[in-house]
Amino acid sequence: MTAQTLRVGVVGVGLMGADHAERLAGRTANATLVAVSDPDQARAGELAERFGVRAVGDPLDLIADPEVDAVVLASPGFVHEPQLLACIEHGKPVLCEKPMTMDAESSIRVLEAERTGGRPLIQVGFMRRFDPEYAQLKEIVDSGRLGRPLLLHNVHRNKAVPDTFLSEMIVRDSLVHEVDVARFVFGEEITEITVLSPAATSVAPAGTIDPQVAIFRMASGALVTSEVFVRNQIGYEVRCEVTCERGTVVAGRPSVQVYTTSAGGDGGGGLWGGVIPEDFRDRFSRAYDLEVQAWVDASLRGEVVGPTSWDGYAATAVCTAGIESLATGRPVPVELVDPAFGA
Ligand code: ISE
């Protein structure tokens, strides 16, 4: 690390990791991409050649590399625990894509290691906090001019996912964003989660519960509803509406790119409509840019901004309870360790 340039390595160069690599290589100030790692050596090699950086076989070698100052973990959640522990061991700031880990117990082990290491190093990839619309929604709620927030309604739809994206992944990898949005907007913990199973779409693999409807109860008694549907066959639709005592505010309502055309109207008339993004990289491109830039600048200052390892743990604990509720359709309480644990 020079005074003003952070040398970053990216672990995992699937859809998200490749997007972050491109972001770091081309449009993030005060940072430079220096290495990538992925089990798919061909993919890592192609990306390394494209950006003129090194491809490192073992992700733990990339993390330990003295030429790497900071790490973006865009690997699957089931390998995050050892990779996060390695970042802590080597004192490397890390932007860890969600989920932080796969369950509450492993998240607590990461929290304990980070606290033992003596300084915060982990920012978790809940990028919606950096989305201008979600950030403005939070500012409006926090201003108090609409009164106390009472309800929150989320819609989270993907166009398509692989057949391996089964019911539990919908909770752990998709609904996890709504868990963080609820904690972010209300500024409090979720005390109970219920995950309901509507009749599934015909395009879901047999036995896969898609869509799902989740209900969170917040510590204040407020309720949050979330529809998560990852095979809507249309596009990427994510929005959030807060109902307060004296008004409502929405983030993500289609409000731009509305167009009219004469093409295709069966009755000879025109058509009007808007554009639905293909996937999360389109819809949240600006949010990811702001998130990664904030992470780089904070890392250069020796700080962590945005979602911390505690936020990662709390979201994982809620999703762990959510997976339990998914099996029964009954409410499951969320019990967190004392935030001061190990202090
Ligand atoms: C994906 O991993 C993301 O994080 C996207 O934001 C989310 O919309 C999608 O459902 C996840 O699979």
Coordinates of C-alpha atoms and ligand atoms in Angstrom, one line a residue:
M1 CA 0.0 0.0 0.0
T2 CA 1.4 3.4 -0.9
A3 CA 0.1 6.4 0.8
Q4 CA -2.8 6.8 -1.7
T5 CA -3.1 3.5 -3.6
L6 CA -4.6 0.3 -2.3
R7 CA -3.4 -2.9 -4.1
V8 CA -6.5 -5.2 -4.2
G9 CA -6.8 -8.9 -4.9
V10 CA -10.2 -10.4 -5.8
V11 CA -11.0 -14.0 -4.7
G12 CA -13.8 -15.6 -6.8
V13 CA -14.3 -14.2 -10.3
G14 CA -17.8 -15.4 -11.1
L15 CA -20.5 -12.9 -12.1
M16 CA -19.9 -10.7 -9.0
G17 CA -16.2 -11.1 -8.6
A18 CA -15.5 -10.3 -12.3
D19 CA -17.7 -7.2 -12.0
H20 CA -15.7 -6.1 -9.0
A21 CA -12.4 -6.8 -10.8
E22 CA -13.5 -4.6 -13.7
R23 CA -14.6 -1.9 -11.2
L24 CA -11.3 -1.9 -9.4
A25 CA -9.2 -2.1 -12.6
G26 CA -11.0 0.8 -14.3
R27 CA -13.1 3.1 -12.2
T28 CA -12.1 3.1 -8.6
A29 CA -9.9 5.9 -7.4
N30 CA -7.0 5.2 -5.1
A31 CA -7.0 1.5 -5.9
T32 CA -5.4 -0.9 -8.3
L33 CA -6.3 -4.5 -9.1
V34 CA -3.2 -6.6 -8.6
A35 CA -4.4 -10.3 -8.5
V36 CA -7.3 -12.6 -8.9
S37 CA -8.0 -16.2 -7.8
D38 CA -10.7 -18.7 -8.7
P39 CA -11.0 -22.5 -8.7
D40 CA -11.8 -22.1 -12.4
Q41 CA -8.1 -21.5 -13.4
A42 CA -9.0 -20.8 -17.0
R43 CA -11.5 -18.1 -16.0
A44 CA -9.0 -16.6 -13.5
G45 CA -6.3 -16.7 -16.2
E46 CA -8.5 -15.0 -18.8
L47 CA -9.4 -12.2 -16.4
A48 CA -5.8 -11.8 -15.2
E49 CA -4.6 -11.5 -18.9
R50 CA -7.4 -9.0 -19.6
F51 CA -6.4 -6.7 -16.7
G52 CA -2.6 -7.4 -16.8
V53 CA -2.6 -8.8 -13.2
R54 CA -1.6 -12.1 -11.6
A55 CA -3.7 -15.2 -11.4
V56 CA -3.1 -16.9 -8.0
G57 CA -4.1 -20.6 -7.7
D58 CA -4.7 -20.8 -3.9
P59 CA -6.9 -18.0 -2.5
L60 CA -5.1 -18.2 0.8
D61 CA -1.8 -17.4 -1.1
L62 CA -3.4 -14.4 -2.6
I63 CA -4.6 -13.2 0.8
A64 CA -1.1 -13.8 2.3
D65 CA 0.7 -12.1 -0.6
P66 CA 2.7 -9.0 0.6
E67 CA 1.9 -7.3 -2.7
V68 CA -1.8 -7.5 -1.8
D69 CA -3.0 -4.8 0.6
A70 CA -6.7 -5.6 0.7
V71 CA -9.1 -8.4 -0.5
V72 CA -12.5 -8.6 -2.1
L73 CA -14.1 -11.9 -1.3
A74 CA -16.6 -12.8 -4.0
S75 CA -16.3 -16.5 -3.5
P76 CA -19.3 -18.7 -2.4
G77 CA -20.4 -18.2 1.2
F78 CA -19.4 -21.7 2.2
V79 CA -15.7 -20.8 1.9
H80 CA -15.9 -17.4 3.5
E81 CA -14.9 -18.5 7.1
P82 CA -11.4 -19.7 6.4
Q83 CA -10.8 -16.9 3.9
L84 CA -12.0 -14.2 6.4
L85 CA -9.9 -15.8 9.1
A86 CA -6.9 -15.6 6.8
C87 CA -7.6 -11.9 6.1
I88 CA -7.7 -11.3 9.8
E89 CA -4.5 -13.3 10.4
H90 CA -2.6 -11.2 7.8
G91 CA -4.3 -7.9 8.8
K92 CA -5.9 -7.3 5.4
P93 CA -9.0 -5.1 5.0
V94 CA -11.7 -7.2 3.3
L95 CA -14.9 -6.5 1.5
C96 CA -16.8 -9.8 1.9
E97 CA -19.8 -10.4 -0.3
K98 CA -22.9 -11.7 1.4
P99 CA -23.5 -14.0 3.1
M100 CA -20.6 -13.4 5.5
T101 CA -20.7 -17.1 6.5
M102 CA -23.2 -19.9 6.2
D103 CA -24.5 -19.9 9.8
A104 CA -24.5 -18.0 13.1
E105 CA -21.9 -20.2 14.8
S106 CA -19.3 -19.6 12.0
S107 CA -20.1 -15.9 11.9
I108 CA -19.4 -15.7 15.7
R109 CA -16.0 -17.4 15.2
V110 CA -15.1 -14.7 12.6
L111 CA -16.3 -12.0 15.0
E112 CA -14.2 -13.4 17.8
A113 CA -11.1 -13.6 15.6
E114 CA -11.6 -10.0 14.4
R115 CA -12.0 -8.7 17.9
T116 CA -8.9 -10.7 19.1
G117 CA -7.0 -9.2 16.2
G118 CA -7.6 -5.8 17.7
R119 CA -9.1 -3.8 14.8
P120 CA -12.1 -4.0 12.5
L121 CA -11.2 -5.3 9.0
I122 CA -14.4 -6.6 7.6
Q123 CA -17.0 -4.7 5.5
V124 CA -19.9 -6.9 4.3
G125 CA -21.3 -6.5 0.8
F126 CA -24.8 -5.2 1.6
M127 CA -24.5 -2.7 -1.3
R128 CA -28.1 -1.4 -1.1
R129 CA -27.0 0.8 1.8
F130 CA -24.9 2.7 -0.8
D131 CA -27.7 2.8 -3.5
P132 CA -28.7 6.5 -3.8
E133 CA -32.4 5.6 -3.6
Y134 CA -32.1 3.4 -0.5
A135 CA -29.8 6.0 1.1
Q136 CA -32.3 8.7 0.5
L137 CA -35.1 6.6 1.8
K138 CA -33.1 6.1 5.0
E139 CA -32.4 9.8 5.3
I140 CA -36.1 10.6 4.9
V141 CA -37.1 8.0 7.6
D142 CA -34.3 9.3 9.9
S143 CA -35.4 12.9 9.5
G144 CA -38.7 12.0 11.3
R145 CA -40.8 14.2 9.1
L146 CA -43.0 11.2 8.2
G147 CA -43.2 10.1 11.8
R148 CA -42.2 6.7 13.1
P149 CA -41.7 3.9 10.6
L150 CA -44.4 1.2 11.1
L151 CA -44.1 -1.2 8.2
L152 CA -41.6 -2.0 5.4
H153 CA -42.6 -3.9 2.2
N154 CA -39.9 -5.4 0.0
V155 CA -40.0 -6.9 -3.5
H156 CA -36.9 -8.8 -4.7
R157 CA -37.2 -10.6 -8.0
N158 CA -34.6 -12.1 -10.2
K159 CA -35.1 -13.1 -13.8
A160 CA -33.5 -16.6 -13.5
V161 CA -31.0 -18.6 -11.4
P162 CA -29.3 -22.0 -11.9
D163 CA -31.3 -25.1 -11.0
T164 CA -28.9 -25.5 -8.0
F165 CA -30.3 -22.3 -6.5
L166 CA -32.7 -24.1 -4.1
S167 CA -35.0 -23.0 -1.3
E168 CA -32.4 -22.5 1.3
M169 CA -30.2 -20.4 -1.0
I170 CA -33.2 -18.1 -1.7
V171 CA -33.1 -17.3 2.1
R172 CA -29.3 -17.3 2.6
D173 CA -28.2 -15.6 -0.6
S174 CA -31.2 -13.4 -1.7
L175 CA -33.5 -12.7 1.2
V176 CA -30.4 -11.8 3.2
H177 CA -30.5 -8.4 1.4
E178 CA -33.9 -7.6 2.8
V179 CA -32.7 -8.7 6.2
D180 CA -30.0 -6.0 6.1
V181 CA -32.4 -3.4 4.5
A182 CA -34.8 -3.9 7.5
R183 CA -32.0 -3.6 10.0
F184 CA -30.6 -0.6 8.1
V185 CA -33.9 1.3 7.8
F186 CA -35.2 0.7 11.3
G187 CA -31.8 0.8 13.0
E188 CA -32.7 -2.1 15.2
E189 CA -32.5 -5.9 15.3
I190 CA -35.0 -8.5 13.9
T191 CA -36.4 -10.5 16.8
E192 CA -38.5 -13.1 14.8
I193 CA -38.8 -14.4 11.3
T194 CA -41.5 -16.4 9.5
V195 CA -40.9 -17.7 6.0
L196 CA -44.0 -18.8 4.1
S197 CA -44.2 -21.1 1.1
P198 CA -46.7 -20.1 -1.6
A199 CA -47.4 -22.5 -4.5
A200 CA -44.2 -22.6 -6.5
T201 CA -43.6 -21.4 -10.0
S202 CA -43.7 -24.2 -12.6
V203 CA -40.2 -23.3 -13.7
A204 CA -38.6 -24.1 -10.3
P205 CA -36.9 -27.5 -9.8
A206 CA -39.2 -30.0 -8.1
G207 CA -39.4 -29.3 -4.3
T208 CA -37.9 -25.8 -4.6
I209 CA -40.0 -23.1 -2.8
D210 CA -39.9 -20.1 -5.2
P211 CA -41.3 -17.5 -4.6
Q212 CA -41.1 -17.2 -0.8
V213 CA -42.7 -14.6 1.5
A214 CA -40.9 -13.7 4.6
I215 CA -42.2 -11.7 7.6
F216 CA -39.8 -10.1 10.1
R217 CA -40.8 -8.6 13.5
M218 CA -38.4 -5.8 14.5
A219 CA -37.4 -5.1 18.1
S220 CA -39.9 -2.1 18.2
G221 CA -42.7 -4.4 17.1
A222 CA -42.7 -3.1 13.5
L223 CA -43.3 -5.6 10.8
V224 CA -41.5 -6.2 7.5
T225 CA -42.9 -8.2 4.5
S226 CA -40.6 -9.4 1.7
E227 CA -41.5 -11.2 -1.5
V228 CA -38.4 -13.0 -2.9
F229 CA -38.9 -14.6 -6.4
V230 CA -35.7 -15.6 -8.2
R231 CA -37.3 -17.1 -11.4
N232 CA -39.7 -14.4 -12.5
Q233 CA -38.7 -14.9 -16.2
I234 CA -38.9 -11.1 -16.7
G235 CA -36.0 -9.2 -15.2
Y236 CA -34.5 -7.8 -12.0
E237 CA -37.1 -5.9 -9.9
V238 CA -36.1 -4.7 -6.4
R239 CA -38.0 -2.1 -4.4
C240 CA -38.8 -1.1 -0.9
E241 CA -41.6 0.9 0.6
V242 CA -41.7 2.2 4.1
T243 CA -45.1 3.1 5.8
C244 CA -44.6 5.7 8.5
E245 CA -47.1 7.3 10.8
R246 CA -47.6 10.4 8.5
G247 CA -46.5 9.2 5.0
T248 CA -44.7 6.6 2.9
V249 CA -41.5 6.6 0.9
V250 CA -40.4 4.2 -1.9
A251 CA -37.0 3.1 -3.3
G252 CA -36.8 1.3 -6.6
R253 CA -40.2 2.3 -8.1
P254 CA -39.8 2.3 -11.9
S255 CA -39.6 6.0 -12.6
V256 CA -37.1 6.4 -15.5
Q257 CA -36.7 5.2 -19.1
V258 CA -40.5 5.2 -19.7
Y259 CA -41.1 5.2 -23.4
T260 CA -43.8 5.0 -26.0
T261 CA -43.7 3.2 -29.3
S262 CA -45.9 2.4 -32.2
A263 CA -44.3 -1.1 -32.6
G264 CA -46.3 -4.1 -31.8
G265 CA -49.7 -2.7 -30.7
D266 CA -52.2 -5.4 -31.7
G267 CA -55.0 -2.9 -31.9
G268 CA -52.9 -0.7 -34.2
G269 CA -52.3 1.8 -31.4
G270 CA -49.0 2.4 -29.6
L271 CA -47.4 0.8 -26.7
W272 CA -45.7 2.4 -23.7
G273 CA -43.4 1.0 -21.1
G274 CA -40.1 1.1 -19.3
V275 CA -37.0 -1.0 -19.1
I276 CA -36.5 -3.7 -16.5
P277 CA -32.8 -4.4 -15.7
E278 CA -31.4 -7.9 -16.6
D279 CA -29.8 -8.5 -13.2
F280 CA -28.2 -7.0 -10.1
R281 CA -25.1 -5.8 -11.9
D282 CA -27.3 -3.4 -14.0
R283 CA -29.7 -2.3 -11.3
F284 CA -27.1 -1.7 -8.6
S285 CA -24.1 -0.7 -10.7
R286 CA -23.9 2.7 -9.1
A287 CA -24.4 1.2 -5.6
Y288 CA -21.5 -1.2 -6.1
D289 CA -19.3 1.6 -7.4
L290 CA -20.1 3.7 -4.3
E291 CA -19.7 0.7 -2.0
V292 CA -16.3 -0.3 -3.4
Q293 CA -15.0 3.3 -3.5
A294 CA -16.1 3.9 0.1
W295 CA -14.4 0.6 1.1
V296 CA -11.1 1.6 -0.6
D297 CA -11.0 5.0 1.0
A298 CA -11.8 3.7 4.4
S299 CA -9.2 0.9 4.1
L300 CA -6.6 3.6 3.3
R301 CA -7.6 5.4 6.5
G302 CA -7.5 2.1 8.5
E303 CA -11.2 2.2 9.0
V304 CA -14.3 0.2 8.2
V305 CA -17.4 1.9 6.8
G306 CA -21.0 0.6 6.1
P307 CA -22.0 -2.9 7.1
T308 CA -19.6 -4.4 9.6
S309 CA -19.0 -8.0 10.7
W310 CA -21.7 -7.6 13.3
D311 CA -24.2 -6.8 10.5
G312 CA -22.9 -9.8 8.7
Y313 CA -23.4 -12.0 11.8
A314 CA -26.8 -10.6 12.6
A315 CA -28.0 -11.1 9.0
T316 CA -26.7 -14.7 9.0
A317 CA -28.4 -15.4 12.3
V318 CA -31.7 -14.2 11.0
C319 CA -31.3 -16.3 7.8
T320 CA -30.4 -19.3 9.9
A321 CA -33.7 -18.9 11.8
G322 CA -35.4 -18.2 8.5
I323 CA -34.3 -21.6 7.1
E324 CA -35.7 -23.2 10.2
S325 CA -39.0 -21.4 9.7
L326 CA -39.0 -22.3 6.0
A327 CA -39.3 -26.0 7.0
T328 CA -42.4 -25.4 9.2
G329 CA -43.9 -22.1 8.1
R330 CA -43.9 -21.2 11.8
P331 CA -42.3 -18.1 13.4
V332 CA -38.8 -18.6 14.7
P333 CA -37.2 -16.3 17.3
V334 CA -33.9 -14.7 16.4
E335 CA -31.4 -14.8 19.3
L336 CA -28.2 -12.9 19.0
V337 CA -25.1 -12.9 21.3
D338 CA -24.5 -9.8 23.3
P339 CA -22.8 -7.2 21.0
A340 CA -20.3 -6.6 23.9
F341 CA -19.3 -10.3 24.0
G342 CA -15.6 -10.9 24.4
A343 CA -15.1 -7.2 25.1
Ligands
ISE1 C1 -27.1 -12.3 -5.7 O1 -26.1 -13.0 -5.1 C2 -27.2 -10.9 -5.2 O2 -26.5 -10.5 -4.3 C3 -28.2 -10.1 -5.8 O3 -28.2 -8.8 -5.3 C4 -29.5 -10.7 -5.5 O4 -30.6 -10.0 -6.1 C5 -29.6 -12.2 -6.0 O5 -30.8 -12.7 -5.7 C6 -28.4 -13.0 -5.4 O6 -28.4 -14.3 -5.9

